[in-house]
Every structure is written in C-alpha cells, then in structure tokens.
Short mmCIF file of C-alpha atoms and ligand atoms in Angstrom, two decimals:
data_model
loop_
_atom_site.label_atom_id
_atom_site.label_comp_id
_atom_site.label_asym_id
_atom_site.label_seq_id
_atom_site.Cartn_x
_atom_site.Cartn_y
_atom_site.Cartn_z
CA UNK J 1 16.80 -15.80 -46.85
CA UNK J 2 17.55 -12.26 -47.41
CA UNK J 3 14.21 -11.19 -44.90
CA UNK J 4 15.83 -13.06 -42.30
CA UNK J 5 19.21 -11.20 -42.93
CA UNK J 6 17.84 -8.11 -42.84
CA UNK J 7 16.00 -9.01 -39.80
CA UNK J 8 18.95 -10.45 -37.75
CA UNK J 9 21.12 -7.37 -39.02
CA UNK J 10 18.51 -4.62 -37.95
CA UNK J 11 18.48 -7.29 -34.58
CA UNK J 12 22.00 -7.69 -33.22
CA UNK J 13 21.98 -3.80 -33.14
CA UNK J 14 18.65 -2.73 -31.71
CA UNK J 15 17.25 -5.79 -29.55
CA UNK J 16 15.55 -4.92 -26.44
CA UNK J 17 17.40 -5.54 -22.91
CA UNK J 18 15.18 -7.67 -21.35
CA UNK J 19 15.56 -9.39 -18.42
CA UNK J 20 14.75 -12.45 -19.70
CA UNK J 21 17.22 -12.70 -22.55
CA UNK J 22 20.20 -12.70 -20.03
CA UNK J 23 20.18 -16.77 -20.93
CA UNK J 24 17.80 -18.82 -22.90
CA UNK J 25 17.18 -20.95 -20.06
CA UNK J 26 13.73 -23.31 -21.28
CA UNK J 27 11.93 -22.56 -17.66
CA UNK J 28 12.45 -18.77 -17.63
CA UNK J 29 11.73 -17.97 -21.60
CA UNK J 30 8.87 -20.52 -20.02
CA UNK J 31 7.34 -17.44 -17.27
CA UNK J 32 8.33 -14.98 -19.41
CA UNK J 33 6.27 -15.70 -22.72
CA UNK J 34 3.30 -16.77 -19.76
CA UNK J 35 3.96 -13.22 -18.11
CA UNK J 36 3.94 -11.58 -21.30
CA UNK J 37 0.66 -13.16 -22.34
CA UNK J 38 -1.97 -10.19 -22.07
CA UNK J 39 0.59 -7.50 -20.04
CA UNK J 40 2.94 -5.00 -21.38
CA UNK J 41 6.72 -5.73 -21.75
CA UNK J 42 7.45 -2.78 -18.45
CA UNK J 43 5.26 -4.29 -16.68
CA UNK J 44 5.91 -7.67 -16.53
CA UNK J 45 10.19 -6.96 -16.25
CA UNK J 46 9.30 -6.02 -12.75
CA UNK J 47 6.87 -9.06 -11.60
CA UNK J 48 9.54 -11.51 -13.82
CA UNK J 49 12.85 -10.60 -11.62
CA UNK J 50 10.39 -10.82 -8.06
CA UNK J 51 9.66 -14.22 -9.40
CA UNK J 52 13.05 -15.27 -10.23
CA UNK J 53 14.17 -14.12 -6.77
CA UNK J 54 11.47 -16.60 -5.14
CA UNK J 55 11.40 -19.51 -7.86
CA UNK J 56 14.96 -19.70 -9.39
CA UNK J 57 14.41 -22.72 -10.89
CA UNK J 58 11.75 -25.11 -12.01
CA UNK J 59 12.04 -27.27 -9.28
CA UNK J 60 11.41 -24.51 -6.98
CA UNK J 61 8.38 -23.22 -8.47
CA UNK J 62 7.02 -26.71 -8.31
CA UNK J 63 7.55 -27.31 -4.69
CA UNK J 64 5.25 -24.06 -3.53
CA UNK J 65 1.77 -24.31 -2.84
CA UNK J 66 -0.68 -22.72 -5.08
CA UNK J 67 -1.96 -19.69 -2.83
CA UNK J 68 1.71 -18.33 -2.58
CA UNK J 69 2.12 -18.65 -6.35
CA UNK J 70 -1.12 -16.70 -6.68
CA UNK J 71 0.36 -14.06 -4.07
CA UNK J 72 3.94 -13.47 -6.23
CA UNK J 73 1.19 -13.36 -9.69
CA UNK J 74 -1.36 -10.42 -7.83
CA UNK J 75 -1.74 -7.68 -10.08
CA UNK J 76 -0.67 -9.03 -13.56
CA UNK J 77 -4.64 -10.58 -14.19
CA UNK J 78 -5.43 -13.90 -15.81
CA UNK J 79 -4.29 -15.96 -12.99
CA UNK J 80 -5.12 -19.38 -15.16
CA UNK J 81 -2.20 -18.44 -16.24
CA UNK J 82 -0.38 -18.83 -12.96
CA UNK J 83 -2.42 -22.27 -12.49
CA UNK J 84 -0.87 -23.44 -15.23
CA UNK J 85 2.26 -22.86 -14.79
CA UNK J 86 2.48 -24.55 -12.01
CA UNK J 87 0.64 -27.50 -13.36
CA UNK J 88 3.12 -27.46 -16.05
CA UNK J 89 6.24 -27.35 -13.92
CA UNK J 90 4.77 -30.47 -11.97
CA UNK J 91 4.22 -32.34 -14.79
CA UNK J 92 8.25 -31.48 -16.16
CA UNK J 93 9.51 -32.77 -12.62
CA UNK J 94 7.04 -36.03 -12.49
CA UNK J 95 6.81 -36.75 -16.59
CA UNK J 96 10.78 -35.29 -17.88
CA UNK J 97 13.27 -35.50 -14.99
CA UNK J 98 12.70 -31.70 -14.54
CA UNK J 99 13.85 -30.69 -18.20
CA UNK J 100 11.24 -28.54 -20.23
CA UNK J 101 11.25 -30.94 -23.59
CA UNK J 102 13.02 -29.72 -26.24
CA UNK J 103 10.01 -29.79 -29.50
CA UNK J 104 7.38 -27.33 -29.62
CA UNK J 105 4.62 -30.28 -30.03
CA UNK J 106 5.86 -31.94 -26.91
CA UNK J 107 5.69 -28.34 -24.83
CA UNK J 108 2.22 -27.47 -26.46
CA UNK J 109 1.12 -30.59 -24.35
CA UNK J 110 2.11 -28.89 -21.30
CA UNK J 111 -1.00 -27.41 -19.47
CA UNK J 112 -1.70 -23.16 -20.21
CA UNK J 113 1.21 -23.57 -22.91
CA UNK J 114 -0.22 -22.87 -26.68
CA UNK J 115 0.80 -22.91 -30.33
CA UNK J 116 2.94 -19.31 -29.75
CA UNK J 117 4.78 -20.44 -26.61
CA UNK J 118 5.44 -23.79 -27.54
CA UNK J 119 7.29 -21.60 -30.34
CA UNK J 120 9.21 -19.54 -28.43
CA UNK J 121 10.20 -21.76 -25.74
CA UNK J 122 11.46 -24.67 -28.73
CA UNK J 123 13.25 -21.90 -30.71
CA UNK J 124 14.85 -19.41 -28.25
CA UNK J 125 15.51 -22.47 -25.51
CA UNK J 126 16.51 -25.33 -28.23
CA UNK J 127 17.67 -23.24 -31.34
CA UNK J 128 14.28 -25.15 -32.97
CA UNK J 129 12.81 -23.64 -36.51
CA UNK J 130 9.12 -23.64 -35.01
CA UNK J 131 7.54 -20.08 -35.89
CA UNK J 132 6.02 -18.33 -32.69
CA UNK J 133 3.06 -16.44 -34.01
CA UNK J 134 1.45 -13.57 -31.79
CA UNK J 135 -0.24 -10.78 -33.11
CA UNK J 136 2.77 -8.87 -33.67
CA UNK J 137 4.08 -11.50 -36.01
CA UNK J 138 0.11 -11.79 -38.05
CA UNK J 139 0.62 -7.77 -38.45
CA UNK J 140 4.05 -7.82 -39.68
CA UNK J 141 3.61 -10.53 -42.19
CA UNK J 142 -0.15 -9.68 -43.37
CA UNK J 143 1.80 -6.01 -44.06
CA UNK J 144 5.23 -7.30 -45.75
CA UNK J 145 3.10 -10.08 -47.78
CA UNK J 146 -0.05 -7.61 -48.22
CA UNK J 147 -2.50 -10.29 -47.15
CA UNK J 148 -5.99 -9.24 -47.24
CA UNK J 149 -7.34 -12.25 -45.48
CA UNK J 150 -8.88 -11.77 -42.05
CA UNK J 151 -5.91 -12.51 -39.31
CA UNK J 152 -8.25 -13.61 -36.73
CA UNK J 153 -8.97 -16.90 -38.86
CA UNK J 154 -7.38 -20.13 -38.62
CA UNK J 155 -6.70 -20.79 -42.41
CA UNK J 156 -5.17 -16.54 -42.41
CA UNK J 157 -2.44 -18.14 -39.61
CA UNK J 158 -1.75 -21.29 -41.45
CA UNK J 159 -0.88 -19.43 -44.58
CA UNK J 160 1.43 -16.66 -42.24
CA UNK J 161 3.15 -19.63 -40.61
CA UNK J 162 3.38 -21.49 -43.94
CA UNK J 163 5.98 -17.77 -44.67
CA UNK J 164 7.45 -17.66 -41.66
CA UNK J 165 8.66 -21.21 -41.96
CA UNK J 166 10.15 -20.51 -45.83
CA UNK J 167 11.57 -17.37 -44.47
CA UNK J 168 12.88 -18.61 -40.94
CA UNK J 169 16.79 -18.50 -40.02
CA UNK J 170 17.94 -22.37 -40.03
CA UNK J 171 20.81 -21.13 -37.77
CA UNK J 172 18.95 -18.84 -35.51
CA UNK J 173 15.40 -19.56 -35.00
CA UNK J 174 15.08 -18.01 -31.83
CA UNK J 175 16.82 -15.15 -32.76
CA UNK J 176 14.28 -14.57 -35.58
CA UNK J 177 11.62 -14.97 -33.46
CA UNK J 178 12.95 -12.52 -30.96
CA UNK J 179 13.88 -10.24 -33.70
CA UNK J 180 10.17 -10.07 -34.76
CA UNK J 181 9.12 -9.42 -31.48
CA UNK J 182 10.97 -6.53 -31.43
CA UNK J 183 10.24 -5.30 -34.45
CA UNK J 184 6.65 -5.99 -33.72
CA UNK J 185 7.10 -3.99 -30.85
CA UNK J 186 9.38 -0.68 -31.84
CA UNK J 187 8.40 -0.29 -35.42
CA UNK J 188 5.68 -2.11 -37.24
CA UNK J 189 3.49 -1.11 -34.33
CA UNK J 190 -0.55 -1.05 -34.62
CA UNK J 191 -0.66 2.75 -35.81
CA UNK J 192 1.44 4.72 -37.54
CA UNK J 193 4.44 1.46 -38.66
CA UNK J 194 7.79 3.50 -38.83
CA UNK J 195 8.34 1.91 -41.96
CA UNK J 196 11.57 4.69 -42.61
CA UNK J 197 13.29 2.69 -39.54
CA UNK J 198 12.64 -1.15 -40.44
CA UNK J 199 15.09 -3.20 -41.88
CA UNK J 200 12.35 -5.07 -44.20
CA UNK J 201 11.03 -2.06 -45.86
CA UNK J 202 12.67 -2.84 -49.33
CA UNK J 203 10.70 -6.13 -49.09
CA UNK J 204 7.68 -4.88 -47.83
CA UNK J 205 4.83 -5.23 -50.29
CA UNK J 206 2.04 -2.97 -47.75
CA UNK J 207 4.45 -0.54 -48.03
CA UNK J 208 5.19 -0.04 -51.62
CA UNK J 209 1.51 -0.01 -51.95
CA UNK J 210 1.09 2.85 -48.89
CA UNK J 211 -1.31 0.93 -47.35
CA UNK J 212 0.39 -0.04 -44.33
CA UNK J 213 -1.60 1.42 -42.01
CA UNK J 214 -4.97 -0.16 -43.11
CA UNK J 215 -3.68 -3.79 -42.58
CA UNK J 216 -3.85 -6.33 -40.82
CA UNK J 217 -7.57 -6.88 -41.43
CA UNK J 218 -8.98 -7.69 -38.34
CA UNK J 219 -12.70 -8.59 -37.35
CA UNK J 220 -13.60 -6.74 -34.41
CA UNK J 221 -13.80 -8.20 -31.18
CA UNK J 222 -17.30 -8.01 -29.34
CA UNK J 223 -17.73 -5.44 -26.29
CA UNK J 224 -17.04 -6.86 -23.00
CA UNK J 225 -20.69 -8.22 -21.29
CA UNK J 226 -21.01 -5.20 -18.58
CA UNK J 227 -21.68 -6.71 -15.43
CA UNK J 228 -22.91 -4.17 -12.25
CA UNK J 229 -21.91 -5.89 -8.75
CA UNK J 230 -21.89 -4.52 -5.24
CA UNK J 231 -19.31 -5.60 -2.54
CA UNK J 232 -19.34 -5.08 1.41
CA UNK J 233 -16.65 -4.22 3.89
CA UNK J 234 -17.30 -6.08 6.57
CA UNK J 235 -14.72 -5.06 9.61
CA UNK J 236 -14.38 -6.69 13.26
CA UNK J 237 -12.07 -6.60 15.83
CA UNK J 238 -9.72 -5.35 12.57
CA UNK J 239 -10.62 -8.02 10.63
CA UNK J 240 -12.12 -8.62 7.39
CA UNK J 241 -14.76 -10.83 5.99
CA UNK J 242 -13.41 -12.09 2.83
CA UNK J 243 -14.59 -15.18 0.73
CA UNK J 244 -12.80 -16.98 -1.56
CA UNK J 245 -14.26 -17.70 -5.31
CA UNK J 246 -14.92 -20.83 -6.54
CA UNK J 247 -11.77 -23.77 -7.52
CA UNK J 248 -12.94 -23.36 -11.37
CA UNK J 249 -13.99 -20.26 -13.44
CA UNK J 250 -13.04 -17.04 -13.79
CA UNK J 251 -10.36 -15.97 -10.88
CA UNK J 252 -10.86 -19.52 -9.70
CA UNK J 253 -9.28 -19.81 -5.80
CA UNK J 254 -9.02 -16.05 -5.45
CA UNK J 255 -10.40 -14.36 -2.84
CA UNK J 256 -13.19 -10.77 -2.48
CA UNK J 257 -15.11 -9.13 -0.37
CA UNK J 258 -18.67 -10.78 -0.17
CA UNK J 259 -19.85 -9.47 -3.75
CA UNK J 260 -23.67 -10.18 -4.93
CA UNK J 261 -24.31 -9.41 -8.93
CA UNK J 262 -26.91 -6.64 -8.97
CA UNK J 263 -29.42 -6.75 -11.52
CA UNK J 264 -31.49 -2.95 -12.81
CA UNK J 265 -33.90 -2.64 -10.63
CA UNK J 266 -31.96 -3.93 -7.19
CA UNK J 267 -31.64 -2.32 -3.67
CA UNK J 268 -27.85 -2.25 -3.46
CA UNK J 269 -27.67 -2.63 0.44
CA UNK J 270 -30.94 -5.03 0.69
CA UNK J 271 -28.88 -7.48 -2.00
CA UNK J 272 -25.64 -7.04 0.03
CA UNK J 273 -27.38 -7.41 3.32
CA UNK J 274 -29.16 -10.94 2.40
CA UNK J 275 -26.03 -12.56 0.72
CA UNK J 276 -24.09 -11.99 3.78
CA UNK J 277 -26.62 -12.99 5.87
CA UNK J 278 -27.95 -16.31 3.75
CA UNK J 279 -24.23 -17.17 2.95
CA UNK J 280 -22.07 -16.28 5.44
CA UNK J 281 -24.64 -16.02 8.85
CA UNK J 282 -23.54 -12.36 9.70
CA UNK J 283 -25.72 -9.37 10.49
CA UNK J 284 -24.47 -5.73 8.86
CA UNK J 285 -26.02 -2.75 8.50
CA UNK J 286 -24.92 -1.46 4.53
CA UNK J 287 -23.90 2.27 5.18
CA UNK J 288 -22.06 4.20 2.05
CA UNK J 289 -20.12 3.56 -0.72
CA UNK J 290 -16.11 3.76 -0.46
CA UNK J 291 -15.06 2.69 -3.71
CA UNK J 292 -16.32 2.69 -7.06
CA UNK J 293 -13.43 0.77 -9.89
CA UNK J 294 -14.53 -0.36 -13.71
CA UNK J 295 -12.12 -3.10 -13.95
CA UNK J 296 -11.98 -5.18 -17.50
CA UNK J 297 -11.38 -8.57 -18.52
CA UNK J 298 -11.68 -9.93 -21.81
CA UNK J 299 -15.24 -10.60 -21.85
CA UNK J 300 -16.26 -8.72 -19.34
CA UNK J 301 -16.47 -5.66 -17.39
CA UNK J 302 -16.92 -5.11 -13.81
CA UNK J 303 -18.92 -2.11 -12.44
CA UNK J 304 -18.58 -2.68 -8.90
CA UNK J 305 -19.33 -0.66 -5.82
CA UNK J 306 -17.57 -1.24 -2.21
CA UNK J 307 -19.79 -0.82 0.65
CA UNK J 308 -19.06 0.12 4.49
CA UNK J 309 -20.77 -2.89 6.19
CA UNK J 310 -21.35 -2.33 10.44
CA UNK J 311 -21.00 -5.83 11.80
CA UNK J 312 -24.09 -6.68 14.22
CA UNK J 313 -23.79 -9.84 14.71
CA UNK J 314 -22.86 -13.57 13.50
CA UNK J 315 -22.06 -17.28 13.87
CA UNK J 316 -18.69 -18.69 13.31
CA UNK J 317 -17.81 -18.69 9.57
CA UNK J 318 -16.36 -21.41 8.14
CA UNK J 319 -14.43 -22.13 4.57
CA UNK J 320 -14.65 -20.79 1.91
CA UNK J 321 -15.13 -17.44 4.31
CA UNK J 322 -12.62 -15.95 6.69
CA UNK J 323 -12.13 -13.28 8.72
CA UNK J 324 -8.37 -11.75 7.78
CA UNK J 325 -6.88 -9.61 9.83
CA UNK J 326 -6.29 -6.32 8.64
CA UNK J 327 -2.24 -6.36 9.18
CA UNK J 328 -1.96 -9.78 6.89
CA UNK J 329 -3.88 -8.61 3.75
CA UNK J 330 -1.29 -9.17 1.22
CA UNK J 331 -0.90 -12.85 2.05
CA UNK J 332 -3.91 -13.76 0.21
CA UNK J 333 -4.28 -13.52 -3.62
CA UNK J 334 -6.99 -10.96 -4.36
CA UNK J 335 -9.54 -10.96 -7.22
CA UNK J 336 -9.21 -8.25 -9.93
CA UNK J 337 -10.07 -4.86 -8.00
CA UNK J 338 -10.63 -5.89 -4.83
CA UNK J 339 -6.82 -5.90 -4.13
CA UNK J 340 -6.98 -2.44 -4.72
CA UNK J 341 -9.39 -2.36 -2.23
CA UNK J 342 -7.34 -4.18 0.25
CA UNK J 343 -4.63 -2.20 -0.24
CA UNK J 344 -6.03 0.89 0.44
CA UNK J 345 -7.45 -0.26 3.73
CA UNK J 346 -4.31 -1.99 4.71
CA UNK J 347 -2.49 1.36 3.72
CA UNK J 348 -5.02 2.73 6.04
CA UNK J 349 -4.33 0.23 8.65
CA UNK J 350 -0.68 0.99 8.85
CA UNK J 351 -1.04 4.60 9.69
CA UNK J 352 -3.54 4.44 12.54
CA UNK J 353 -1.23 1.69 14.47
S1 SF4 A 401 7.96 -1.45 -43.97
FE1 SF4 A 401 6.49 -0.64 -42.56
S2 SF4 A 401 4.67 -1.87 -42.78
FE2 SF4 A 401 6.34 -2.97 -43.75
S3 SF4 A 401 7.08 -4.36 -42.20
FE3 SF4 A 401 8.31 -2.50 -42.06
S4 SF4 A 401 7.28 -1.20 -40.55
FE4 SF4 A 401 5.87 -2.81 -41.16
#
C-alpha cells in the first residue's frame, strides 16, 4: 500500500479546487465525469456551475424537456452525452426512488454511463474500491509498471485494472481515484512527465529506466473522414430558415442551417439552391460566402461554407423546418459550428435594433 500512501500524501496537499468536489454528491460527480468526458477541466467548471444553477438536483434535471437540456449543453460537443443523462436521471427517479445506486455494475447499466464513470461515481459518491480508468490512469500505470503492451487494447486495461485494484486505498477509494486524476493531470502529463514533482517517482519503474516519455504505447488513431458541406442563410422578415437533424445519429435533434454534403466536382450554390427548394419548398438566390469554420469530431471533420441565401419565394414550411426569429436564436440547441454562426448574426441583430 505504500503507492497509495504516497499518492494520498502528495493528494491532501495539491488536489485541484474543483467545483465539483465541494460534496461527493452521486448526481453531480454524475454531470461532472459526463462533462468532463472529451472537454478540458476550465472549460467544463464554467458549463458545470450554469447547470447546477438550473438542475440542482436529479429530480430537477429529470423534469425538463430535452431541447432545454440541449440549450444549457451548447458548446461543450457530444450532445449523446446530454441525451443520456437525461435518460439516466429518468430511469434513477422511475427504477431507484431517485437515488443514483450505490455499485459501479448497477450505474454502468445506466444509459451514456461506462466502465470509467461507473468508477468514479461508486468510489468518490459511495467510498467503493472500483478503479476508474481514463487515459490518464492507462499512462500513469503503463509508466510506473513499464508496460509495453498497447493501452488501447482490452487485455492492456484488464491487466492495469488488475494493479490498480492490488494497489487501491481500502479506506479511500475515491480519494485515490481523484488523486490520480490529478496527478494525471499536473504531472505525469502526455509530454514531458515532471517526474522531479510526483510523489510515485521512487516506485516508478519508466522512470528508473528514463523512458518515461516514450510510454504509454499507443496505436494511433485514424484521421478524421474530411467531409466538405455548404450551408445557406436564408433570412425573412428577420427570420431564419433552420432545420433540425435527424432524432438518431450524429447531433441527433439539433438544429442547422439547410446544409447539403458537397461532393468534388459540385456547384456550391446549384446544390444549396435544389436542397432548399426539393426539401423545404423555398426559392433563394445563393449569393457569397460569410463563413468558412473546420470544425472536428472524432471521426470526422467538417469543411463547411455559410452562404447568403435571398429569399424569393416559398410555401409554408412545416417540421422538421422553421423559420426562427432572429431575436430568439439561443433558444434552440445548435449543431457543432453553426451556433457560431447564429451567434454572430444574432450579435449582429442586436446592434441594428
Ligand atoms: S515518476 Fe514520472 S513517469 Fe513515473 S509516474 Fe511519476 S511523473 Fe509519471
């Protein structure tokens, strides 16, 4: 037990002040290991106290409708995530009284909620010896056990958690876990591990060896698929023609700016033209490009163009397209960069009234 020691030591002097860690309350470690799922630890502190402010509790989360949890997620990506967590706070008030259940294989059950969460939530919330394993936690153990093995595979994580659990604190499981993150975090970070500040050096075997920084091993990932797409801003009577994706895939529910995927040899404004008109029954005339963002995801990359669109004409459109008035554009929840988009027009907006 002396790595955990060591660990809890180096801890109770130098953890982070997060917002989160004010109590271990099982819902809010809950958002904030969902929040902190793909977005950086300053980011999130700011989106995780908004959310507090509007969904104190469980039961208050579960109550609001899915668009407005959308709207209070906008900007921090992967909105599954959101989905989930509002499935999973349903299924707490309908399946366990409202009480997040206290074992990491009955939380993994929850929807969105994986092996790491599940985790966190059991040992931070319920003092629980379950091991949450992120990348931060693969790094630090491949480097203080010198594992060669490849951490992106399944049996490389088995035999990390198989250490973690011989090396755990019985008495403060969360506390250990938390204790990695930070260390994870502040100094045995990707590049460059500050192995003259961590409290596990002595026991480190990548370090005695000085090769630290060429571990973990780590396949790499494949390039995102690059994926060129053309959008039109379409404005009448300062409104906007918007159109909301579909209920499953990628940014399921969210809403854009009538978008067509352009393949090599496309006319931009002859593509943009015919989807509005085919889809949506509206005349434009495409005049120039406004916008130009490269947003990524984790497969994919978007190269997309925004286009002025003059309205000519149109029938009524109906669901899953609306026309949103230019003063109410950050009551819908937008789709990757087309809330940058909206904000600059609603920015826009402001100043002429
Ligand atoms: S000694 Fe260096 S490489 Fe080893 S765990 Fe500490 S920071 Fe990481």
């Amino acid at each position: 037990m002396v790595l955990a020691t060591q660990l809890l030591d180096w801890y109770d002097k130098n953890s982070r002040d997060l917002p989160w860690r004010k109590d271990n309350d099982a819902y809010k470690v809950w958002v904030s290991e969902i929040m902190l799922q793909q977005t950086r630890v300053e980011v999130v502190k700011d989106y995780y106290t908004r959310w507090m402010e509007r969904f104190p509790t469980l039961e208050a989360l579960a109550q609001t409708s899915e668009q407005e949890v959308l709207t209070y997620w906008q900007g921090l990506g992967y909105y599954n995530r959101a989905r989930n967590l509002l499935s999973g706070v349903r299924e707490v008030c309908a399946e366990y009284g409202g009480k997040v259940p206290d074992n990491a294989p009955a939380i993994q059950k929850l929807p969105g909620v994986g092996e790491y969460t599940a985790g966190a939530i059991a040992s931070i919330a319920y003092n629980r010896p379950s091991p949450a394993i992120d990348g931060n936690v693969l790094r630090i153990f491949s480097r203080l056990f010198c594992l060669e093995e490849d951490i992106t595979k399944q049996a490389t994580k088995r035999k990390i958690d198989r250490l973690i659990r011989d090396h755990m604190s019985v008495e403060r499981p969360g506390d250990f876990n938390q204790a990695l993150m930070d260390l994870g975090s502040m100094v045995c970070i990707p590049q460059r591990p500050r192995c003259q500040l961590c409290p596990l050096a002595t026991l480190c075997e990548a370090q005695a060896r000085d090769v630290q920084d060429v571990l973990p091993v780590r396949t790499p990932k494949k390039a995102p698929l690059h994926i060129k797409l053309a959008a039109g801003i379409v404005i009448q009577s300062s409104s906007l023609l918007i159109t909301q994706r579909p209920a499953t895939g990628m940014l399921a529910g969210m809403w854009e700016f009538p978008t067509v995927e352009l393949a090599e040899d496309d006319s931009t404004s002859e593509r943009l033209k015919t989807r509005i008109k085919s889809d949506l029954q509206q005349e434009v005339c495409v005049g120039k490009r406004l916008f130009h963002y490269i947003h990524t995801f984790s497969h994919r990359k978007w190269d997309i163009s925004f286009y002025q669109c003059q309205w000519l004409a149109g029938n009524t459109i109906s669901f899953p397209a609306h026309w949103l008035g230019l003063s109410e554009l950050d009551t819908v929840p937008w789709a990757g960069p087309h809330r940058k988009v909206a904000t600059v027009l609603g920015e826009q907006f402001t100043q002429e009234l």
